XYZ file of C-alpha atoms in Angstrom:
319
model
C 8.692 7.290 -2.876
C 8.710 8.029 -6.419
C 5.529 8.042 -8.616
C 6.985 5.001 -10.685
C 8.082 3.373 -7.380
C 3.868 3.853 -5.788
C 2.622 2.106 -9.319
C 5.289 -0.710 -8.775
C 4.115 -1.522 -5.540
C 0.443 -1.198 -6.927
C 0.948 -3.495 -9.250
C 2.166 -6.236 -6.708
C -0.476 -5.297 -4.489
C -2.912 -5.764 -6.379
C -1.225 -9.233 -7.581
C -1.440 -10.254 -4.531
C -4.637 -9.052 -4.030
C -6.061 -11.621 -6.758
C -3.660 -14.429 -6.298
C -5.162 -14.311 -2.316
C -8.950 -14.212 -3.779
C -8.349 -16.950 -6.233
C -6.409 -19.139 -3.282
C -9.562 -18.497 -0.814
C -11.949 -19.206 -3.387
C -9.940 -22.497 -4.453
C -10.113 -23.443 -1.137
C -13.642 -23.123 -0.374
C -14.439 -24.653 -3.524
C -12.221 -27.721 -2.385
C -12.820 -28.320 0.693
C -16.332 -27.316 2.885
C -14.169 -27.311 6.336
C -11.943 -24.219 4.931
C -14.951 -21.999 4.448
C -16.896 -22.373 8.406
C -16.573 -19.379 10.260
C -14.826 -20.968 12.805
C -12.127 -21.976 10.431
C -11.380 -18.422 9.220
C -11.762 -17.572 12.668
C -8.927 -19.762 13.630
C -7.182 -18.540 10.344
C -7.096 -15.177 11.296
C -5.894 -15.926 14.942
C -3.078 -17.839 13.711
C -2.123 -15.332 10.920
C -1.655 -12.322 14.011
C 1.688 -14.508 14.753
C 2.703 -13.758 11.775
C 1.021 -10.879 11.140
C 3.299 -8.942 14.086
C 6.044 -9.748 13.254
C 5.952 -9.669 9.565
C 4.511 -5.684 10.197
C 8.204 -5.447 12.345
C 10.315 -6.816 9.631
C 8.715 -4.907 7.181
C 9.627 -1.563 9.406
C 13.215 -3.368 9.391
C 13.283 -4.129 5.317
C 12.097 -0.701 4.468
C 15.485 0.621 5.435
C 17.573 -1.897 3.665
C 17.823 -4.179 6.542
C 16.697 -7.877 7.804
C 16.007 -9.691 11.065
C 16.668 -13.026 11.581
C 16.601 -12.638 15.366
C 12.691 -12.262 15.799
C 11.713 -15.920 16.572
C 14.899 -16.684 19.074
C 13.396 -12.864 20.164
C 9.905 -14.247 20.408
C 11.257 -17.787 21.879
C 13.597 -16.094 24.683
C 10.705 -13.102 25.861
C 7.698 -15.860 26.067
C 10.521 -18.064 28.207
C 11.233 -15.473 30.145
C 7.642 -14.880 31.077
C 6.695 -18.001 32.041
C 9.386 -18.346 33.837
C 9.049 -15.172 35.929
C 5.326 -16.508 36.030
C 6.108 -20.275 37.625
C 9.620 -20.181 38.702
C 9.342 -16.679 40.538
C 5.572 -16.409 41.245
C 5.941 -12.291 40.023
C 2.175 -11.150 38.897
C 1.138 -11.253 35.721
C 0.649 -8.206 34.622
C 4.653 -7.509 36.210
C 6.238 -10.564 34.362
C 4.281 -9.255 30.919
C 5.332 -5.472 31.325
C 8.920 -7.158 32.128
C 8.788 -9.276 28.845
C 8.071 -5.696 26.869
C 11.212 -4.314 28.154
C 13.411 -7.092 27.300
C 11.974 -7.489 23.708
C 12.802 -4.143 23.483
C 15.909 -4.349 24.517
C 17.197 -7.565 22.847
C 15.906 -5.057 19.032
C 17.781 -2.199 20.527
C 20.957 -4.721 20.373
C 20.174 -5.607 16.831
C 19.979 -2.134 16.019
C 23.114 -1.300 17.283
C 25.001 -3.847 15.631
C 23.994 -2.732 12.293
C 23.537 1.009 13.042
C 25.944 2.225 15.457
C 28.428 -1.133 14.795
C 27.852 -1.463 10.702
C 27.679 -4.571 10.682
C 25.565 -6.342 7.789
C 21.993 -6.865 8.951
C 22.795 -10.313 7.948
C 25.232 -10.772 9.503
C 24.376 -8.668 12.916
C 20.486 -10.748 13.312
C 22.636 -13.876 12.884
C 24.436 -13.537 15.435
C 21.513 -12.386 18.120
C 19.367 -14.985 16.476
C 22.292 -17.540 17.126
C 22.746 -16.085 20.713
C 18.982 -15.192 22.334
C 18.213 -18.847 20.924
C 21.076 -20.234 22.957
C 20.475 -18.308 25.997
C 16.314 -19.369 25.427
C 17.751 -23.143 25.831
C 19.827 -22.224 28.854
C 17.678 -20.631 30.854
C 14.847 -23.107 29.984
C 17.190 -26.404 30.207
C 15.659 -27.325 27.193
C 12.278 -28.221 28.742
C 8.843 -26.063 28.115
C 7.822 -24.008 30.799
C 3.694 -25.342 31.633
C 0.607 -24.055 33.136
C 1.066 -20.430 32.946
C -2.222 -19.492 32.513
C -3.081 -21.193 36.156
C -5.651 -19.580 38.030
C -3.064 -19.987 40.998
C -0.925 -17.553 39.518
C -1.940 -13.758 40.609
C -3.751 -11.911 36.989
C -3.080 -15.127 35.198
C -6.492 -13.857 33.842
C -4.502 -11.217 31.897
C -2.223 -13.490 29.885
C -5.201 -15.800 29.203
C -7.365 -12.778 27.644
C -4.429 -11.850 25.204
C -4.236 -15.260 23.764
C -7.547 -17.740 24.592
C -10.126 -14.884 25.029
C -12.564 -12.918 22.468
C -14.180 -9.534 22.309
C -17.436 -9.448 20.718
C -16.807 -12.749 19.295
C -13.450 -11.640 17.494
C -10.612 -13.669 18.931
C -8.270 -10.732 21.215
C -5.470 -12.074 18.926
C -6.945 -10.773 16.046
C -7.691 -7.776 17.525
C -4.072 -7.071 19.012
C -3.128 -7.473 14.825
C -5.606 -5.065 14.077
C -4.280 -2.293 16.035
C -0.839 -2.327 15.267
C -1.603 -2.415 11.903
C -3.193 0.975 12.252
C -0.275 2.475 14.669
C 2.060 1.111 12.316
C 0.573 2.523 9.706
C 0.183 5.393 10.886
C 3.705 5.509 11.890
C 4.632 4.877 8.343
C 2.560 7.454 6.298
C 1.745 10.203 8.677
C 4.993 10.915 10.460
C 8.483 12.178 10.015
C 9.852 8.938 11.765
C 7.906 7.292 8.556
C 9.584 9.356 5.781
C 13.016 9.135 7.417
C 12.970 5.021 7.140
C 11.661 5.342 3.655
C 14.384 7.643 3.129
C 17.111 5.501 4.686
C 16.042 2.701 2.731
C 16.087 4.528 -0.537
C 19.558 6.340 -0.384
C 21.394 6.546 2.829
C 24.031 8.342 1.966
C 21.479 11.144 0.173
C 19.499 10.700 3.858
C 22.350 11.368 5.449
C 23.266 14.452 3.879
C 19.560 15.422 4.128
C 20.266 15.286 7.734
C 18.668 12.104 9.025
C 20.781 10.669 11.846
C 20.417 7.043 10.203
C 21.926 5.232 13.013
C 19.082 5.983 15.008
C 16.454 5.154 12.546
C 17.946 1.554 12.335
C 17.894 1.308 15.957
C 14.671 2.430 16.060
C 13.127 -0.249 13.472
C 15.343 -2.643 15.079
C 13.668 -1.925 18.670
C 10.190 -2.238 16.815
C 11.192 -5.774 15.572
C 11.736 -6.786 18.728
C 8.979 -5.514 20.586
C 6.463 -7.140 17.727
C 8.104 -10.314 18.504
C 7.454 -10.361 21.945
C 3.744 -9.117 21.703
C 3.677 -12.466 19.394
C 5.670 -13.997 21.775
C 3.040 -13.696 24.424
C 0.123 -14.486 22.165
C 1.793 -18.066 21.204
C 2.603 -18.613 24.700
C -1.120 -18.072 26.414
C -2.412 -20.210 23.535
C -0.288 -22.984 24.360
C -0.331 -22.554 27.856
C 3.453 -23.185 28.179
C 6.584 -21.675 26.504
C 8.694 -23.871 24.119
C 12.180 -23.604 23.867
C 11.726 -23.790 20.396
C 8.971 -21.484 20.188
C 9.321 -19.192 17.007
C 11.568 -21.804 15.258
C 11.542 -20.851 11.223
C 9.236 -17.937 11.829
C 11.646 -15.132 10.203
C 10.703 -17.116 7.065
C 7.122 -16.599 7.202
C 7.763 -12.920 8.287
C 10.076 -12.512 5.383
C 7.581 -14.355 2.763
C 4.724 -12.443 4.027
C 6.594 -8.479 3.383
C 8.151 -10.033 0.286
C 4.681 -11.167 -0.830
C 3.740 -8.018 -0.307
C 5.488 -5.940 -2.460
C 8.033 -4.780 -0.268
C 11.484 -4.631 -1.954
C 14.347 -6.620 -0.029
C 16.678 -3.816 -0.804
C 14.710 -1.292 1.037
C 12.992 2.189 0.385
C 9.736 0.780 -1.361
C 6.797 -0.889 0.099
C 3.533 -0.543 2.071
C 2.211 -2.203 5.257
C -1.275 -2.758 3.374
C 0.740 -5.238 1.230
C 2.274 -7.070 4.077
C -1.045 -7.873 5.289
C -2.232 -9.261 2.396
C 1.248 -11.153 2.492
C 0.240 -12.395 6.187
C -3.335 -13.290 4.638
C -1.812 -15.459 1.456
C 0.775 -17.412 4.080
C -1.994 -18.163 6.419
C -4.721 -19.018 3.795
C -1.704 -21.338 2.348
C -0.878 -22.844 5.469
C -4.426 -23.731 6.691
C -5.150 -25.307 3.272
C -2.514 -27.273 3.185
C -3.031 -28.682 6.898
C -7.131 -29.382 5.471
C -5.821 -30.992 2.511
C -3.518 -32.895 4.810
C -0.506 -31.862 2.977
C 3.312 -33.079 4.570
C 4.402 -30.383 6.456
C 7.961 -30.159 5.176
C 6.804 -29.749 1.656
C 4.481 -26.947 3.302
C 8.064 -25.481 4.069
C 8.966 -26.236 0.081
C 6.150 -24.532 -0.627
C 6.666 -21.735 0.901
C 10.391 -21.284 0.060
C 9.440 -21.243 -3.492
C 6.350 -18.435 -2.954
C 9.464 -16.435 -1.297
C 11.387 -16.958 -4.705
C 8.769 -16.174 -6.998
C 7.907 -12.821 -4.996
C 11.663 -11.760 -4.790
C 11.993 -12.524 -8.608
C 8.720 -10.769 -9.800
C 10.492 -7.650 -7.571
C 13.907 -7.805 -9.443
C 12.360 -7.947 -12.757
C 9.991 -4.893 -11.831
C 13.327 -2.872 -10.971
């Protein structure tokens, strides 16, 4: 990145940065509920959701692209599971490790509809989104999948601890976040693998010339995607004991609000993952605020449509 394109993304930052303090502190001032620990607690279990598979899609935006397939992803790995779980009576641990692989492999088909394929990332996540959320409602008949977390079920122990459980007091959720924020991170700033998806994102053409094989970068961030959504996937369905087939329903929005909060360009090449959490932070702060305050939940969707607007405008004018 450019030095103009770092003090861009600063600038964002740090405007989110202050519109998140001034919502928290608006908030507390409002209403006593929003400020208990176990409220922020809860907030920061629910943001994780978000938070892993915002940290995906920002991995996937950075190089120009978009996926729309990570809830029917999310919705389609957690059915699986459960179902392997109740149907099959396969451990655990087994159906989990299973779930991995499959989220995995339903990015790695993303990525090579818009890598090795071409096809608009649009386009391409449409169609898996339109496909893995048809095949979720197959397989599942339309009815939720209950009781996973039954002690009759061998290491059901497992799935509970990823979802219900807490490690010194901080939810495991929360903790699962935490650490691939860092790996991510890490992945981003202190690797080749994190230049070359900067550098996609920025020029591909000059990338390509430069020697990156592209095609494998976008499979690559498309494989990430997918395996974020399925560690979210699993988190959802522990906490609800059960998996929906309509689990993950709307949740590229939040994903895409969130890294577009952030400061993360939607045409790629400029962004951090520090902003994207404070994007995950704003969307869960708005969300629980508006549920205290009792707020409709389809103007909650209003809401945030129009925070998604006003963070992809403030990033055109910037350009």
């Amino acid at each position: 990145m450019s030095e103009t394109s770092r003090k861009r993304i600063n600038t964002q930052e740090l405007g989110a940065v202050i519109a998140l303090v001034i919502l928290v502190l608006a908030l507390a001032f409002i209403s006593p509920e929003f400020r208990t620990l176990d409220n922020i607690l809860n907030l920061l279990r629910q943001a994780s959701t978000n938070g892993l598979i915002a940290f995906g899609m920002t991995v996937v935006i950075l190089t120009g692209g978009i996926d729309l397939g990570v809830g029917p992803i999310l919705a389609l790995t957690g059915a699986l599971t459960a179902g392997m779980i109740v149907n099959l009576g396969i451990p655990v641990p087994v159906a989990i490790l299973i779930a991995l692989v499959v989220g995995l492999l339903l990015g790695v088909v993303g990525g090579v509809l818009v890598g090795k394929a071409r096809l608009q990332p649009f386009i391409a996540t449409l169609i898996t989104q339109t496909v893995y959320r048809g095949l979720t409602l197959i397989y599942t008949d339309g009815r939720p999948i209950s009781g996973i977390t039954s002690p009759e079920y061998a290491g059901a122990n497992v799935l509970e601890f990823i979802g219900r459980k807490t490690v010194l007091g901080i939810p495991t959720p929360i903790i699962i976040m935490a650490i691939a924020f860092i790996l991510i991170y890490i992945l981003l700033n202190k690797t080749s693998l994190g230049r070359q998806i900067y550098a996609v994102g920025s020029n591909e053409k000059t990338a390509k010339l430069s020697g990156i094989d592209t095609s494998k970068v976008k499979v690559f961030v498309y494989t990430l995607s997918g395996l974020m959504s399925t560690i979210a996937g699993l988190i959802l369905i522990s906490r609800l004991n059960s998996a929906q087939p309509t689990l993950g329903t709307g949740y590229e929005l939040d994903a895409i609000a969130a890294t577009a909060i952030g400061g993360t360009s939607m045409d790629g090449g400029r962004g951090k993952l520090t902003g994207t959490l404070i994007g995950v932070l704003i969307i869960a702060v708005l969300s629980n605020g508006m549920n205290i305050l009792g707020i409709n939940s389809y103007l909650q969707d209003v809401v945030k449509g129009l925070v998604i607007l006003f963070a992809v405008l403030s990033d055109r004018r910037k350009q």
